[in-house]
mmCIF file of C-alpha atoms in Angstrom:
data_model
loop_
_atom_site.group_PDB
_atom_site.id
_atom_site.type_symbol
_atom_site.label_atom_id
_atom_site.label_comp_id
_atom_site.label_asym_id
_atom_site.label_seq_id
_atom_site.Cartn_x
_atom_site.Cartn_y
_atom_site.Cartn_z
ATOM 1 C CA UNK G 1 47.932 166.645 90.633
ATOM 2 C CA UNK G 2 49.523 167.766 94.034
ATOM 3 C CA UNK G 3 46.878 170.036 94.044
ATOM 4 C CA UNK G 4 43.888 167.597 94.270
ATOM 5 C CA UNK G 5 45.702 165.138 96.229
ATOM 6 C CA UNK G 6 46.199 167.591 99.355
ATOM 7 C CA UNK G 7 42.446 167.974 99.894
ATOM 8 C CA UNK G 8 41.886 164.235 99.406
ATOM 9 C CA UNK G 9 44.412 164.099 102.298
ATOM 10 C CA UNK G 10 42.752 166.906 104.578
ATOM 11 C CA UNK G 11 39.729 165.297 103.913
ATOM 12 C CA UNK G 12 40.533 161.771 105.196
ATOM 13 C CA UNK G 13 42.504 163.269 108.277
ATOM 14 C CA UNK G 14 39.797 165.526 109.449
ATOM 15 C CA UNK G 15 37.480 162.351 110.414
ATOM 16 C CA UNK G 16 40.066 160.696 112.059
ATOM 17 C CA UNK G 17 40.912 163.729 114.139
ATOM 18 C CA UNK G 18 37.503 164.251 115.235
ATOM 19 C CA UNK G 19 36.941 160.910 116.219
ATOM 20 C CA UNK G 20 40.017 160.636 117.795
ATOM 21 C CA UNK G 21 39.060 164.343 119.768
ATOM 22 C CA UNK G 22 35.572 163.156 120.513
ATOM 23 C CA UNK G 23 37.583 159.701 122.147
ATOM 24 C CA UNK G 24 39.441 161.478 124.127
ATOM 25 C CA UNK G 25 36.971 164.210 125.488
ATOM 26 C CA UNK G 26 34.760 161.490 125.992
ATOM 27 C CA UNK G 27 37.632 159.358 128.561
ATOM 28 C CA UNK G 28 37.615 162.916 130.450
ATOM 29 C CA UNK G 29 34.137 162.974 131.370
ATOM 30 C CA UNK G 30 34.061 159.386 132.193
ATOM 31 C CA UNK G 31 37.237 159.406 134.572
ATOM 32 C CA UNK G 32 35.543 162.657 136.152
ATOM 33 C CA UNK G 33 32.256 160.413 137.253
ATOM 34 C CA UNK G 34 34.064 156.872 137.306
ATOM 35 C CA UNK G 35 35.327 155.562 140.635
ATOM 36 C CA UNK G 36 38.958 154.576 140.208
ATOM 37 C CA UNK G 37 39.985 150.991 140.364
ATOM 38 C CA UNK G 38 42.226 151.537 142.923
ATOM 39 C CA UNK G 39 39.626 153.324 145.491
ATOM 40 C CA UNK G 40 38.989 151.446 148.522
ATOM 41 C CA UNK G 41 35.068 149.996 148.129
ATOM 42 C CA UNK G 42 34.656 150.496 151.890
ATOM 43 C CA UNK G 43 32.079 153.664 153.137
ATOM 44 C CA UNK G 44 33.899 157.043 153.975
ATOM 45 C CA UNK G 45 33.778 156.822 157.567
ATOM 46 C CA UNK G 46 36.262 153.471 157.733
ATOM 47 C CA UNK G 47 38.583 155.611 156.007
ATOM 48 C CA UNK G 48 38.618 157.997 158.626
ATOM 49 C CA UNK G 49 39.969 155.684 161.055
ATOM 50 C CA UNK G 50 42.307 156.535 164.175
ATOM 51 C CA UNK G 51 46.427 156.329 162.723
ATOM 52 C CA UNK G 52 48.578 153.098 164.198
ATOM 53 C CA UNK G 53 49.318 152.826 167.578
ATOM 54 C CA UNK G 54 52.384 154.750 168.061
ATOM 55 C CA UNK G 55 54.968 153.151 170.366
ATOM 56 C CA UNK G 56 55.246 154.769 173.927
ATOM 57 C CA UNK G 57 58.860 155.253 175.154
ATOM 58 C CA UNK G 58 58.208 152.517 177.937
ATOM 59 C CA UNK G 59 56.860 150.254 174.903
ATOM 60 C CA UNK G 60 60.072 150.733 172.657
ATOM 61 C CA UNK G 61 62.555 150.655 176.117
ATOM 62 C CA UNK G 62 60.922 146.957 176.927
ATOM 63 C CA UNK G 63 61.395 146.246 172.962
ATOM 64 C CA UNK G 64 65.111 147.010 173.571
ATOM 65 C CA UNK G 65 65.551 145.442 177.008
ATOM 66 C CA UNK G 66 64.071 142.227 176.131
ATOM 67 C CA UNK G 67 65.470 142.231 172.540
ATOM 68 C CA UNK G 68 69.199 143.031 174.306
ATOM 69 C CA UNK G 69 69.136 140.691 177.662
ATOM 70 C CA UNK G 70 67.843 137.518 174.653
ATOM 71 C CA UNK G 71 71.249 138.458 172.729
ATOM 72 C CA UNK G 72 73.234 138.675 175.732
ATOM 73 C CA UNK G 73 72.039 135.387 177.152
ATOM 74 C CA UNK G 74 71.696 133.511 174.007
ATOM 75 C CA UNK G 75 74.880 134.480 172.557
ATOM 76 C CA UNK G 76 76.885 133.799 175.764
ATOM 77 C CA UNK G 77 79.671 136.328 175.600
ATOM 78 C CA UNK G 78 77.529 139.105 174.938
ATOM 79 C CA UNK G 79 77.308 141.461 172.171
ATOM 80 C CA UNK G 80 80.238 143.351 172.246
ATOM 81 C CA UNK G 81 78.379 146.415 171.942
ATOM 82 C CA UNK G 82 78.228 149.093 174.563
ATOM 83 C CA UNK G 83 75.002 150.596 175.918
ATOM 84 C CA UNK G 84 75.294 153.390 173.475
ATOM 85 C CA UNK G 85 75.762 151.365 170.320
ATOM 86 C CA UNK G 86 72.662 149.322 171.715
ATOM 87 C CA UNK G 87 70.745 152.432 171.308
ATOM 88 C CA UNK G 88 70.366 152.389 174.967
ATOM 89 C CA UNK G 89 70.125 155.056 177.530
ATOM 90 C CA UNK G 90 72.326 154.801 180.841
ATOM 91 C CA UNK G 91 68.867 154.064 182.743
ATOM 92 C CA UNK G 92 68.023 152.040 179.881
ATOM 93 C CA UNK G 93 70.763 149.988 180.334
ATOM 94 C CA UNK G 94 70.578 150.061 184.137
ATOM 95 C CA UNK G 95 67.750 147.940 183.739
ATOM 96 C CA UNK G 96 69.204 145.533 181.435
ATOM 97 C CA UNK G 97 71.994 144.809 183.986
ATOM 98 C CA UNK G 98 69.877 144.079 186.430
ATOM 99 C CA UNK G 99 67.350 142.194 184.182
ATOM 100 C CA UNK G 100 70.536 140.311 183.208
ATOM 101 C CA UNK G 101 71.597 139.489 186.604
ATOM 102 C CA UNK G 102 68.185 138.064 187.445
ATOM 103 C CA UNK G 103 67.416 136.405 184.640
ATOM 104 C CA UNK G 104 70.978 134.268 184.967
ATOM 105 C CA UNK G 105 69.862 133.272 188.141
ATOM 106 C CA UNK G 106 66.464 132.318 187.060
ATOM 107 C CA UNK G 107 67.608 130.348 184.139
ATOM 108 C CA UNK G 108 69.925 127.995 185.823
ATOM 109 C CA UNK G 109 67.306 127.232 188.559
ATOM 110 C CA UNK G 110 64.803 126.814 186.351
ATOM 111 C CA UNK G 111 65.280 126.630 182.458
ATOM 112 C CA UNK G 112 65.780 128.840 179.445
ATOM 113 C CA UNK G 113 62.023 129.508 179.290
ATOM 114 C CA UNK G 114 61.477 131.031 182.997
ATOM 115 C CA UNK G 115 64.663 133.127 182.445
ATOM 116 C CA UNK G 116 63.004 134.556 179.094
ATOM 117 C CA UNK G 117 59.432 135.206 180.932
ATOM 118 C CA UNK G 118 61.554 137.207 183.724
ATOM 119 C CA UNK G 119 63.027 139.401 181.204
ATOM 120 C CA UNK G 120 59.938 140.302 180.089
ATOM 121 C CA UNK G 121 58.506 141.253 183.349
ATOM 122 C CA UNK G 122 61.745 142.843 184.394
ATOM 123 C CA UNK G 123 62.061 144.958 181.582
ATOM 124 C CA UNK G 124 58.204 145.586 181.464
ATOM 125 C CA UNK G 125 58.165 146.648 185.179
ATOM 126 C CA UNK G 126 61.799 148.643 185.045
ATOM 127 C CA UNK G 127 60.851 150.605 181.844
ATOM 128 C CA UNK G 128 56.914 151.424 182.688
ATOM 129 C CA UNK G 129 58.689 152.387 186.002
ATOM 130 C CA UNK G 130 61.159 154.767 184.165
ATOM 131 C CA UNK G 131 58.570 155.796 181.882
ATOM 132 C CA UNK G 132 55.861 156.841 184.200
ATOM 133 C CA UNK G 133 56.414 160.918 184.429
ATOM 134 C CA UNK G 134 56.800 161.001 180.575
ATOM 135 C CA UNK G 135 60.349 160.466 179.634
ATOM 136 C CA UNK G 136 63.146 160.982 181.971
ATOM 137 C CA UNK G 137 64.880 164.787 181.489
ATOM 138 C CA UNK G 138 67.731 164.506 183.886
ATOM 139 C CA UNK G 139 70.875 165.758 182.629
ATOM 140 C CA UNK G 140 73.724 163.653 182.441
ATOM 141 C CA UNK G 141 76.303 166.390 182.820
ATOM 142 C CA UNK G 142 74.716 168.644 185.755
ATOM 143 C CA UNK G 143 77.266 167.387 187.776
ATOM 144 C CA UNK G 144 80.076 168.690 185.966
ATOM 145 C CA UNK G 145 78.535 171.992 185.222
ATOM 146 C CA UNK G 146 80.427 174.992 187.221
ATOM 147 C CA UNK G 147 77.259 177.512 188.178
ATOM 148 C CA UNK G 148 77.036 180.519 186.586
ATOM 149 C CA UNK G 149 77.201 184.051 187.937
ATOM 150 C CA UNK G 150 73.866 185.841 187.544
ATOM 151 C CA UNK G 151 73.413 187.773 184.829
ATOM 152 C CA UNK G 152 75.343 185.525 182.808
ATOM 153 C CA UNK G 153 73.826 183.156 180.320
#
């Protein structure tokens, strides 16, 4: 009996398998020719479009100059945080002393909201000022550099 019974089984696995190869060859082709679901449905040339606007150095040093002098005046006391752990430059925070200074003034005269507008334009105005040969490559230590003999590196 084991015999017969093996090509009863061969026999009623062979359909299966073909169907189940002819499924699955079939699903190849279609995915091939099929637009995927998650495709944008817009025409190829919006999906060429220009990258995000990439912040400018003057952009990000008004972020940080506005987002600063707001802390420093809101909170009262001030941070605690040096210039450095600001992420500030020393010009950077140049400008948010004297944006500071002003904007004091300007909000005991006249409100919380004037003193917030000048901080804007300060820091707009100090860091597009700052900003406008590229970004700044003076060198901190060149002062305390000894000069070199020539021919040495």
């Amino acid at each position: 009996m084991r015999t017969r019974a093996r090509p009863r089984v061969r026999v009623r696995f062979a359909p299966v398998c073909a169907l189940a190869l002819a499924a699955a060859l079939a699903g190849c082709s279609a995915g091939h020719d099929a637009t995927p679901a998650d495709t944008p449905s817009q025409p190829p040339s919006a999906l060429n479009s220009p990258s995000p606007h990439t912040t400018s150095p003057a952009e990000l040093c008004t972020h940080l100059i506005t987002y600063w002098a707001k802390q420093e005046l809101d909170e009262g006391q001030g941070s605690g945080l040096d210039y450095q752990e600001k992420g500030l430059s020393d010009g950077q925070n140049e400008i948010l002393l004297t944006t500071l200074t002003a904007a004091r003034k300007e909000r005991a005269a006249h409100g919380a909201a004037a003193g917030d507008r000048l901080i804007e334009q300060r820091a707009q105005r100090g860091c597009a000022e700052r900003y406008r040969n590229g970004t700044p490559t003076t060198d901190p230590w060149a002062q305390t550099k000894q000069p070199t003999p020539s021919g040495s590196p």
